Amino acid sequence: NAGVTQTPKFQVLKTGQSMTLQCAQDMNHNSMYWYRQDPGMGLRLIYYSASEGTTDKGEVPNGYNVSRLNKREFSLRLESAAPSQTSVYFCASSLNRDTEAFFGQGTRLTVV
Amino acid sequence: DAKTTQPNSMESNEEEPVHLPCNHSTISGTDYIHWYRQLPSQGPEYVIHGLTSNVNNRMASLAIAEDRKSSTLILHRATLRDAAVYYCILREQTGANNLFFGTGTRLTVIP
C-alpha cells in the first residue's frame, strides 16, 4: 500500500518557468489537498478537492492551478514560477471530513 | 479558521510520559480536535483525533477538557523516535474542512 505518492521529490526552476507537481493516492479517498510549508512554519492550504470533479481555493491559491484528474490523482500547476513559490509542497488525502489525513513525502521546490 | 495555541517547544527524558498541551478557546461544537506530528524532512503523520471523549490508540492518548477549550496529547513513554513537531489542529466540518496548521510544539527527547 503506497499511500500518497508525490513526484518529483526535488525540483529547481528558473523564474517564469512552468511545471506540474503530481500526486496520487491508492486509498480510494474522496478528498485531496495541496499544502505548502515555508521554513519554520506550519503548512498552509493552497487548494483542495472535496470529491472527484470539484476543486476549491484554500488560504494561498494565487499563482497556482489544480486539476482533479480522477479520484486517484490531484495535480498542482505553477504557470509562471516566482522565487516566492520556493517551498516544500505536500499533498494529502482523506476518506471524508471526519477521518485522518495521509500526507505524501513532499516536493522540495526551489525557484531561482 | 479556528485557531489553537501551543507552546513553541518542550523537552522530555526518554521513557518518561509527555503531556503536550493545546488551547482552543474558539472551538465550535462540530470541530474535531486532531493531532499530527512531523518528523524532520517528512510529511505530517496522523497521531490521534477526537470530538468530546478521551481517546486512546497505539500511539498516544488524547485528553479533552469538559468544555472542549483545551486538550492534551499524552505520549506514555517518550522514545527518541518521538522527537518531532506536534501540531494540534481543529478540523472544521464545513467549507474546506481544512487542517489548519499553526507552528506546533517542537518536542525534544533527551536520552
Short mmCIF file of N, CA and C in Angstrom, two decimals, chain A:
data_model
loop_
_atom_site.label_atom_id
_atom_site.label_comp_id
_atom_site.label_asym_id
_atom_site.label_seq_id
_atom_site.Cartn_x
_atom_site.Cartn_y
_atom_site.Cartn_z
N ASN A 1 0.85 -1.19 0.00
CA ASN A 1 0.00 0.00 0.00
C ASN A 1 0.88 1.24 0.00
N ALA A 2 0.92 1.97 -1.14
CA ALA A 2 1.84 3.08 -1.27
C ALA A 2 1.34 4.32 -0.53
N GLY A 3 0.02 4.48 -0.33
CA GLY A 3 -0.47 5.68 0.35
C GLY A 3 -0.56 6.85 -0.61
N VAL A 4 0.10 7.95 -0.27
CA VAL A 4 0.11 9.15 -1.10
C VAL A 4 1.50 9.30 -1.71
N THR A 5 1.56 9.35 -3.02
CA THR A 5 2.82 9.43 -3.74
C THR A 5 2.93 10.75 -4.48
N GLN A 6 4.02 11.45 -4.24
CA GLN A 6 4.26 12.73 -4.90
C GLN A 6 5.48 12.63 -5.80
N THR A 7 5.38 13.26 -6.96
CA THR A 7 6.53 13.37 -7.85
C THR A 7 6.58 14.77 -8.45
N PRO A 8 7.78 15.34 -8.66
CA PRO A 8 9.08 14.80 -8.23
C PRO A 8 9.32 15.07 -6.76
N LYS A 9 10.42 14.58 -6.22
CA LYS A 9 10.80 14.85 -4.84
C LYS A 9 11.56 16.17 -4.73
N PHE A 10 12.31 16.51 -5.76
CA PHE A 10 13.07 17.76 -5.78
C PHE A 10 12.94 18.39 -7.16
N GLN A 11 12.94 19.71 -7.20
CA GLN A 11 12.88 20.41 -8.48
C GLN A 11 13.46 21.81 -8.33
N VAL A 12 14.26 22.21 -9.31
CA VAL A 12 14.76 23.57 -9.38
C VAL A 12 14.22 24.19 -10.66
N LEU A 13 13.59 25.35 -10.54
CA LEU A 13 13.03 26.06 -11.68
C LEU A 13 13.64 27.44 -11.79
N LYS A 14 13.66 27.94 -13.00
CA LYS A 14 14.02 29.34 -13.20
C LYS A 14 12.74 30.17 -13.14
N THR A 15 12.88 31.39 -12.70
CA THR A 15 11.74 32.30 -12.66
C THR A 15 11.06 32.35 -14.02
N GLY A 16 9.74 32.18 -14.00
CA GLY A 16 8.96 32.21 -15.23
C GLY A 16 8.68 30.86 -15.85
N GLN A 17 9.40 29.84 -15.44
CA GLN A 17 9.14 28.51 -15.96
C GLN A 17 7.86 27.95 -15.34
N SER A 18 7.33 26.94 -16.02
CA SER A 18 6.12 26.29 -15.50
C SER A 18 6.43 24.83 -15.19
N MET A 19 5.63 24.28 -14.29
CA MET A 19 5.76 22.86 -14.00
C MET A 19 4.50 22.36 -13.29
N THR A 20 4.34 21.06 -13.29
CA THR A 20 3.21 20.42 -12.62
C THR A 20 3.72 19.44 -11.59
N LEU A 21 3.22 19.56 -10.38
CA LEU A 21 3.51 18.61 -9.32
C LEU A 21 2.40 17.56 -9.33
N GLN A 22 2.84 16.30 -9.30
CA GLN A 22 1.87 15.21 -9.38
C GLN A 22 1.63 14.60 -8.00
N CYS A 23 0.41 14.16 -7.79
CA CYS A 23 0.04 13.48 -6.55
C CYS A 23 -0.97 12.39 -6.87
N ALA A 24 -0.74 11.21 -6.30
CA ALA A 24 -1.66 10.10 -6.48
C ALA A 24 -1.83 9.36 -5.17
N GLN A 25 -3.06 8.94 -4.90
CA GLN A 25 -3.33 8.14 -3.70
C GLN A 25 -4.06 6.86 -4.11
N ASP A 26 -3.75 5.79 -3.39
CA ASP A 26 -4.33 4.49 -3.72
C ASP A 26 -5.26 3.99 -2.62
N MET A 27 -5.83 4.89 -1.85
CA MET A 27 -6.67 4.51 -0.72
C MET A 27 -8.15 4.76 -0.97
N ASN A 28 -8.50 5.12 -2.22
CA ASN A 28 -9.88 5.39 -2.59
C ASN A 28 -10.49 6.54 -1.76
N HIS A 29 -9.64 7.52 -1.46
CA HIS A 29 -10.10 8.67 -0.67
C HIS A 29 -10.86 9.66 -1.53
N ASN A 30 -11.83 10.32 -0.90
CA ASN A 30 -12.62 11.30 -1.62
C ASN A 30 -11.94 12.66 -1.71
N SER A 31 -11.33 13.09 -0.61
CA SER A 31 -10.78 14.44 -0.53
C SER A 31 -9.27 14.44 -0.71
N MET A 32 -8.81 15.44 -1.44
CA MET A 32 -7.37 15.61 -1.62
C MET A 32 -7.00 17.08 -1.45
N TYR A 33 -5.76 17.31 -1.01
CA TYR A 33 -5.33 18.66 -0.62
C TYR A 33 -3.91 18.91 -1.11
N TRP A 34 -3.62 20.18 -1.37
CA TRP A 34 -2.25 20.62 -1.61
C TRP A 34 -1.90 21.70 -0.58
N TYR A 35 -0.76 21.50 0.10
CA TYR A 35 -0.24 22.45 1.08
C TYR A 35 1.16 22.89 0.67
N ARG A 36 1.56 24.03 1.18
CA ARG A 36 2.96 24.43 1.11
C ARG A 36 3.45 24.72 2.52
N GLN A 37 4.75 24.45 2.72
CA GLN A 37 5.37 24.70 4.02
C GLN A 37 6.65 25.49 3.82
N ASP A 38 6.67 26.68 4.36
CA ASP A 38 7.86 27.51 4.30
C ASP A 38 8.69 27.28 5.55
N PRO A 39 9.97 27.58 5.51
CA PRO A 39 10.88 27.26 6.63
C PRO A 39 10.37 27.76 7.97
N GLY A 40 10.35 26.87 8.95
CA GLY A 40 9.97 27.24 10.31
C GLY A 40 8.49 27.50 10.51
N MET A 41 7.69 27.17 9.53
CA MET A 41 6.26 27.46 9.63
C MET A 41 5.43 26.19 9.48
N GLY A 42 4.17 26.32 9.83
CA GLY A 42 3.25 25.22 9.61
C GLY A 42 2.82 25.17 8.15
N LEU A 43 1.98 24.21 7.82
CA LEU A 43 1.51 24.05 6.45
C LEU A 43 0.33 25.00 6.18
N ARG A 44 0.28 25.49 4.96
CA ARG A 44 -0.83 26.34 4.54
C ARG A 44 -1.50 25.73 3.32
N LEU A 45 -2.83 25.74 3.33
CA LEU A 45 -3.60 25.10 2.27
C LEU A 45 -3.62 25.96 1.01
N ILE A 46 -3.28 25.35 -0.11
CA ILE A 46 -3.29 26.06 -1.40
C ILE A 46 -4.62 25.83 -2.10
N TYR A 47 -4.94 24.58 -2.37
CA TYR A 47 -6.18 24.17 -3.00
C TYR A 47 -6.61 22.84 -2.40
N TYR A 48 -7.89 22.56 -2.53
CA TYR A 48 -8.38 21.27 -2.12
C TYR A 48 -9.45 20.79 -3.09
N SER A 49 -9.71 19.48 -3.00
CA SER A 49 -10.75 18.87 -3.81
C SER A 49 -11.55 17.95 -2.90
N ALA A 50 -12.79 18.35 -2.65
CA ALA A 50 -13.62 17.58 -1.72
C ALA A 50 -14.06 16.25 -2.32
N SER A 51 -14.14 16.21 -3.62
CA SER A 51 -14.53 14.97 -4.30
C SER A 51 -14.11 15.07 -5.75
N GLU A 52 -14.15 13.96 -6.45
CA GLU A 52 -13.76 13.93 -7.85
C GLU A 52 -14.61 14.94 -8.63
N GLY A 53 -13.95 15.76 -9.42
CA GLY A 53 -14.66 16.72 -10.24
C GLY A 53 -14.85 18.09 -9.62
N THR A 54 -14.42 18.26 -8.37
CA THR A 54 -14.56 19.56 -7.71
C THR A 54 -13.22 20.02 -7.16
N THR A 55 -12.96 21.32 -7.27
CA THR A 55 -11.78 21.91 -6.65
C THR A 55 -12.15 23.28 -6.09
N ASP A 56 -11.45 23.67 -5.03
CA ASP A 56 -11.71 24.97 -4.40
C ASP A 56 -10.43 25.56 -3.87
N LYS A 57 -10.43 26.89 -3.75
CA LYS A 57 -9.26 27.60 -3.26
C LYS A 57 -9.13 27.44 -1.75
N GLY A 58 -7.87 27.42 -1.31
CA GLY A 58 -7.58 27.42 0.11
C GLY A 58 -7.10 28.78 0.56
N GLU A 59 -6.14 28.79 1.48
CA GLU A 59 -5.64 30.05 2.04
C GLU A 59 -4.76 30.84 1.08
N VAL A 60 -3.92 30.14 0.30
CA VAL A 60 -2.91 30.80 -0.52
C VAL A 60 -2.93 30.29 -1.95
N PRO A 61 -4.00 30.53 -2.72
CA PRO A 61 -4.11 29.94 -4.05
C PRO A 61 -3.42 30.72 -5.18
N ASN A 62 -3.04 31.97 -4.92
CA ASN A 62 -2.54 32.80 -6.01
C ASN A 62 -1.26 32.23 -6.60
N GLY A 63 -1.24 32.14 -7.95
CA GLY A 63 -0.06 31.63 -8.65
C GLY A 63 -0.13 30.14 -8.92
N TYR A 64 -1.23 29.49 -8.53
CA TYR A 64 -1.37 28.05 -8.69
C TYR A 64 -2.68 27.70 -9.37
N ASN A 65 -2.66 26.55 -10.03
CA ASN A 65 -3.89 25.94 -10.53
C ASN A 65 -3.85 24.45 -10.20
N VAL A 66 -5.01 23.84 -10.14
CA VAL A 66 -5.07 22.42 -9.82
C VAL A 66 -6.00 21.70 -10.78
N SER A 67 -5.81 20.38 -10.84
CA SER A 67 -6.70 19.51 -11.62
C SER A 67 -6.92 18.23 -10.85
N ARG A 68 -8.20 17.90 -10.64
CA ARG A 68 -8.52 16.59 -10.07
C ARG A 68 -8.82 15.69 -11.25
N LEU A 69 -7.81 15.01 -11.70
CA LEU A 69 -7.88 14.24 -12.95
C LEU A 69 -8.86 13.08 -12.83
N ASN A 70 -8.87 12.45 -11.70
CA ASN A 70 -9.76 11.34 -11.39
C ASN A 70 -9.74 11.20 -9.87
N LYS A 71 -10.32 10.15 -9.35
CA LYS A 71 -10.38 10.03 -7.90
C LYS A 71 -8.98 9.88 -7.30
N ARG A 72 -8.06 9.28 -8.04
CA ARG A 72 -6.74 8.99 -7.52
C ARG A 72 -5.78 10.17 -7.58
N GLU A 73 -5.92 11.02 -8.59
CA GLU A 73 -4.86 11.97 -8.90
C GLU A 73 -5.30 13.44 -8.74
N PHE A 74 -4.40 14.22 -8.17
CA PHE A 74 -4.67 15.65 -7.94
C PHE A 74 -3.36 16.38 -8.21
N SER A 75 -3.31 17.16 -9.29
CA SER A 75 -2.07 17.80 -9.68
C SER A 75 -2.11 19.30 -9.38
N LEU A 76 -0.93 19.85 -9.13
CA LEU A 76 -0.76 21.28 -8.83
C LEU A 76 0.16 21.88 -9.88
N ARG A 77 -0.30 22.95 -10.53
CA ARG A 77 0.49 23.54 -11.60
C ARG A 77 0.90 24.97 -11.25
N LEU A 78 2.17 25.25 -11.50
CA LEU A 78 2.70 26.60 -11.41
C LEU A 78 2.89 27.08 -12.84
N GLU A 79 2.13 28.07 -13.28
CA GLU A 79 2.20 28.53 -14.66
C GLU A 79 3.43 29.37 -14.93
N SER A 80 3.80 30.20 -13.98
CA SER A 80 4.97 31.07 -14.13
C SER A 80 5.62 31.20 -12.76
N ALA A 81 6.59 30.34 -12.52
CA ALA A 81 7.16 30.24 -11.19
C ALA A 81 7.86 31.53 -10.74
N ALA A 82 7.72 31.83 -9.46
CA ALA A 82 8.35 33.00 -8.86
C ALA A 82 9.17 32.57 -7.64
N PRO A 83 10.22 33.30 -7.29
CA PRO A 83 11.03 32.93 -6.12
C PRO A 83 10.19 32.77 -4.85
N SER A 84 9.09 33.50 -4.73
CA SER A 84 8.23 33.39 -3.55
C SER A 84 7.54 32.03 -3.45
N GLN A 85 7.60 31.27 -4.52
CA GLN A 85 6.99 29.94 -4.51
C GLN A 85 8.00 28.85 -4.12
N THR A 86 9.20 29.25 -3.77
CA THR A 86 10.17 28.32 -3.20
C THR A 86 9.62 27.82 -1.88
N SER A 87 9.45 26.51 -1.78
CA SER A 87 8.80 25.95 -0.61
C SER A 87 8.84 24.42 -0.71
N VAL A 88 8.35 23.77 0.33
CA VAL A 88 8.10 22.33 0.27
C VAL A 88 6.60 22.14 0.11
N TYR A 89 6.22 21.36 -0.87
CA TYR A 89 4.81 21.15 -1.18
C TYR A 89 4.39 19.74 -0.75
N PHE A 90 3.27 19.69 -0.04
CA PHE A 90 2.74 18.42 0.43
C PHE A 90 1.35 18.20 -0.13
N CYS A 91 1.13 16.99 -0.58
CA CYS A 91 -0.19 16.54 -0.99
C CYS A 91 -0.75 15.66 0.12
N ALA A 92 -2.05 15.71 0.31
CA ALA A 92 -2.69 14.89 1.34
C ALA A 92 -4.03 14.39 0.84
N SER A 93 -4.50 13.33 1.46
CA SER A 93 -5.83 12.84 1.12
C SER A 93 -6.52 12.33 2.37
N SER A 94 -7.83 12.32 2.35
CA SER A 94 -8.60 11.73 3.45
C SER A 94 -9.89 11.16 2.89
N LEU A 95 -10.40 10.16 3.61
CA LEU A 95 -11.60 9.50 3.14
C LEU A 95 -12.80 10.45 3.18
N ASN A 96 -12.96 11.10 4.31
CA ASN A 96 -14.05 12.06 4.45
C ASN A 96 -13.67 13.08 5.52
N ARG A 97 -14.61 13.92 5.89
CA ARG A 97 -14.33 15.03 6.79
C ARG A 97 -13.95 14.59 8.19
N ASP A 98 -14.35 13.42 8.58
CA ASP A 98 -14.17 13.02 9.97
C ASP A 98 -12.94 12.15 10.20
N THR A 99 -12.27 11.77 9.13
CA THR A 99 -11.17 10.82 9.27
C THR A 99 -9.82 11.50 9.10
N GLU A 100 -8.78 10.76 9.44
CA GLU A 100 -7.44 11.33 9.39
C GLU A 100 -7.00 11.56 7.95
N ALA A 101 -6.06 12.47 7.81
CA ALA A 101 -5.45 12.74 6.51
C ALA A 101 -4.10 12.05 6.43
N PHE A 102 -3.77 11.63 5.22
CA PHE A 102 -2.49 10.99 4.96
C PHE A 102 -1.71 11.92 4.03
N PHE A 103 -0.44 12.09 4.36
CA PHE A 103 0.39 13.03 3.61
C PHE A 103 1.46 12.30 2.81
N GLY A 104 1.81 12.91 1.66
CA GLY A 104 2.95 12.44 0.92
C GLY A 104 4.25 12.92 1.56
N GLN A 105 5.35 12.54 0.94
CA GLN A 105 6.66 12.87 1.49
C GLN A 105 7.14 14.26 1.10
N GLY A 106 6.41 14.91 0.21
CA GLY A 106 6.74 16.29 -0.12
C GLY A 106 7.56 16.45 -1.38
N THR A 107 7.44 17.62 -1.99
CA THR A 107 8.27 18.03 -3.12
C THR A 107 8.97 19.31 -2.72
N ARG A 108 10.29 19.27 -2.75
CA ARG A 108 11.07 20.46 -2.39
C ARG A 108 11.35 21.24 -3.67
N LEU A 109 10.73 22.42 -3.78
CA LEU A 109 10.83 23.24 -4.99
C LEU A 109 11.63 24.50 -4.70
N THR A 110 12.62 24.74 -5.57
CA THR A 110 13.40 25.97 -5.48
C THR A 110 13.24 26.73 -6.78
N VAL A 111 12.88 28.00 -6.69
CA VAL A 111 12.76 28.86 -7.86
C VAL A 111 13.85 29.91 -7.79
N VAL A 112 14.70 29.92 -8.82
CA VAL A 112 15.85 30.84 -8.81
C VAL A 112 15.68 31.95 -9.84
#
